[in-house]
């Protein structure tokens, strides 16, 4: 069920720098206007303080975080649709992702010229959006052509599908993204199979200079202003600073470094947490002396499906789930106390698991 978040943006904005801070996979960064030739994929731990809170009440051998997949995709450039092969191949990598983190250059640097001549994050958003929109229009047009043929050979539903797709096309041709097109669920079905690039949920990361790590800068302000009606999350990350922090082995040194920069936690932690939210993921916990562990589910999953995330045997042989709410466990301090207080609930297979639930699965195979 691994869901993937793609890191996108124009060339040389710091995508790989940021990716390297969160992932153990090392991608190559370049200090000149040269676009990397391949995507880097990394499995990244999702920081969750609740695991350490639980540990205060349960002695355990180890703590296991849940993970999310990040893909660092080489920079897009204006007009890449015109390049033979070259510009296109990363678009396929974007298509395979479930959500997008769009990194924007919001720092000045004499030694690192911007590929389009000046630092302008709003222009960069438009550049990338346009690249993706061009692709989406191509996908839509292809499907319309297919449907026209089907219609000629008597497919009665084709006309309605074509009509919906034409409306999408018009919307995108006016430089809008598919995600902002208002349609009902029935109509949305006609584009679901196209995996449109501008349909994917997106968030923005302003890569700022060290001094702007806390409050941002005028580039960040412009991005905020541009995106204010679009409902997307915008984070500030000082990529170069984060890279220095990530180099430090010692936790104490890291904390001291963060404190000097005025930060409470590494910006990349915020990034991973935000990516998790963007993918619409939730966490449940299993708690015991061997391990305290966080597991990932999508919203709306049932107790037996959640059991299946742990192991298929647990789903197959599911009997019941014993559920404690995270807050009850922390307040009352133990499973026993939860039981005494009537806060340990026995639930069947159709129970919808909540974020933060502590589950104990009874099963029999
Ligand atoms: N001054 C400064 N330089 C940065 C910052 N973030 C990245 N860089 C530098 O910018 C250059 C490009 O960074 P990368 O992380 O390779 O950029 P990218 O977006 O992955 O580039 P492509 O993959 O080629 O599109 C490197 O030399 C980085 O050291 C930053 O916050 N401040
Ligand atoms: Mg890169």
JSON list of C-alpha atoms and ligand atoms in Angstrom, two decimals, residues 11-17 29-31 34-36 75 107 112 207-208 239-240, ligand 1:
[
{"chain": "A", "resi": 11, "resn": "UNK", "atom": "CA", "xyz": [16.00, 22.87, -11.77]},
{"chain": "A", "resi": 12, "resn": "UNK", "atom": "CA", "xyz": [18.38, 23.77, -8.98]},
{"chain": "A", "resi": 13, "resn": "UNK", "atom": "CA", "xyz": [15.90, 24.90, -6.38]},
{"chain": "A", "resi": 14, "resn": "UNK", "atom": "CA", "xyz": [17.14, 22.48, -3.70]},
{"chain": "A", "resi": 15, "resn": "UNK", "atom": "CA", "xyz": [14.93, 19.44, -4.19]},
{"chain": "A", "resi": 16, "resn": "UNK", "atom": "CA", "xyz": [17.71, 16.91, -3.78]},
{"chain": "A", "resi": 17, "resn": "UNK", "atom": "CA", "xyz": [19.26, 18.89, -0.93]},
{"chain": "A", "resi": 29, "resn": "UNK", "atom": "CA", "xyz": [23.27, 17.70, -5.81]},
{"chain": "A", "resi": 30, "resn": "UNK", "atom": "CA", "xyz": [24.82, 20.03, -8.35]},
{"chain": "A", "resi": 31, "resn": "UNK", "atom": "CA", "xyz": [26.10, 23.55, -7.89]},
{"chain": "A", "resi": 34, "resn": "UNK", "atom": "CA", "xyz": [22.45, 21.19, -14.65]},
{"chain": "A", "resi": 35, "resn": "UNK", "atom": "CA", "xyz": [19.44, 19.03, -14.17]},
{"chain": "A", "resi": 36, "resn": "UNK", "atom": "CA", "xyz": [19.89, 15.67, -12.56]},
{"chain": "A", "resi": 75, "resn": "UNK", "atom": "CA", "xyz": [13.90, 19.58, -12.34]},
{"chain": "A", "resi": 107, "resn": "UNK", "atom": "CA", "xyz": [16.95, 32.27, -1.65]},
{"chain": "A", "resi": 112, "resn": "UNK", "atom": "CA", "xyz": [24.10, 29.78, -8.25]},
{"chain": "A", "resi": 207, "resn": "UNK", "atom": "CA", "xyz": [13.50, 26.93, 0.29]},
{"chain": "A", "resi": 208, "resn": "UNK", "atom": "CA", "xyz": [14.82, 30.04, 2.04]},
{"chain": "A", "resi": 239, "resn": "UNK", "atom": "CA", "xyz": [17.56, 23.76, 2.79]},
{"chain": "A", "resi": 240, "resn": "UNK", "atom": "CA", "xyz": [21.25, 24.59, 3.21]},
{"chain": "B", "resi": 1, "resn": "LIG", "atom": "N1", "xyz": [22.47, 29.15, -0.73]},
{"chain": "B", "resi": 1, "resn": "LIG", "atom": "C1", "xyz": [21.69, 28.06, -0.78]},
{"chain": "B", "resi": 1, "resn": "LIG", "atom": "N2", "xyz": [22.00, 27.09, -1.67]},
{"chain": "B", "resi": 1, "resn": "LIG", "atom": "C2", "xyz": [21.19, 26.01, -1.71]},
{"chain": "B", "resi": 1, "resn": "LIG", "atom": "C3", "xyz": [20.06, 25.86, -0.87]},
{"chain": "B", "resi": 1, "resn": "LIG", "atom": "N3", "xyz": [19.45, 24.68, -1.16]},
{"chain": "B", "resi": 1, "resn": "LIG", "atom": "C4", "xyz": [20.18, 24.13, -2.14]},
{"chain": "B", "resi": 1, "resn": "LIG", "atom": "N4", "xyz": [21.24, 24.91, -2.46]},
{"chain": "B", "resi": 1, "resn": "LIG", "atom": "C5", "xyz": [22.27, 24.66, -3.47]},
{"chain": "B", "resi": 1, "resn": "LIG", "atom": "O1", "xyz": [21.66, 24.65, -4.74]},
{"chain": "B", "resi": 1, "resn": "LIG", "atom": "C6", "xyz": [22.29, 23.72, -5.61]},
{"chain": "B", "resi": 1, "resn": "LIG", "atom": "C7", "xyz": [21.26, 22.82, -6.24]},
{"chain": "B", "resi": 1, "resn": "LIG", "atom": "O2", "xyz": [20.64, 22.04, -5.26]},
{"chain": "B", "resi": 1, "resn": "LIG", "atom": "P1", "xyz": [19.94, 20.65, -5.60]},
{"chain": "B", "resi": 1, "resn": "LIG", "atom": "O3", "xyz": [19.39, 20.16, -4.31]},
{"chain": "B", "resi": 1, "resn": "LIG", "atom": "O4", "xyz": [20.82, 19.78, -6.38]},
{"chain": "B", "resi": 1, "resn": "LIG", "atom": "O5", "xyz": [18.77, 21.18, -6.54]},
{"chain": "B", "resi": 1, "resn": "LIG", "atom": "P2", "xyz": [17.66, 20.31, -7.29]},
{"chain": "B", "resi": 1, "resn": "LIG", "atom": "O6", "xyz": [16.41, 21.09, -7.20]},
{"chain": "B", "resi": 1, "resn": "LIG", "atom": "O7", "xyz": [17.65, 18.94, -6.81]},
{"chain": "B", "resi": 1, "resn": "LIG", "atom": "O8", "xyz": [18.18, 20.39, -8.80]},
{"chain": "B", "resi": 1, "resn": "LIG", "atom": "P3", "xyz": [17.82, 19.38, -10.03]},
{"chain": "B", "resi": 1, "resn": "LIG", "atom": "O9", "xyz": [17.63, 18.02, -9.50]},
{"chain": "B", "resi": 1, "resn": "LIG", "atom": "O10", "xyz": [19.01, 19.51, -10.90]},
{"chain": "B", "resi": 1, "resn": "LIG", "atom": "O11", "xyz": [16.60, 19.97, -10.63]},
{"chain": "B", "resi": 1, "resn": "LIG", "atom": "C8", "xyz": [23.29, 22.96, -4.73]},
{"chain": "B", "resi": 1, "resn": "LIG", "atom": "O12", "xyz": [24.57, 23.52, -4.97]},
{"chain": "B", "resi": 1, "resn": "LIG", "atom": "C9", "xyz": [22.84, 23.27, -3.32]},
{"chain": "B", "resi": 1, "resn": "LIG", "atom": "O13", "xyz": [23.92, 23.27, -2.42]},
{"chain": "B", "resi": 1, "resn": "LIG", "atom": "C10", "xyz": [19.76, 26.91, 0.05]},
{"chain": "B", "resi": 1, "resn": "LIG", "atom": "O14", "xyz": [18.80, 26.87, 0.83]},
{"chain": "B", "resi": 1, "resn": "LIG", "atom": "N5", "xyz": [20.61, 27.98, 0.04]}
]
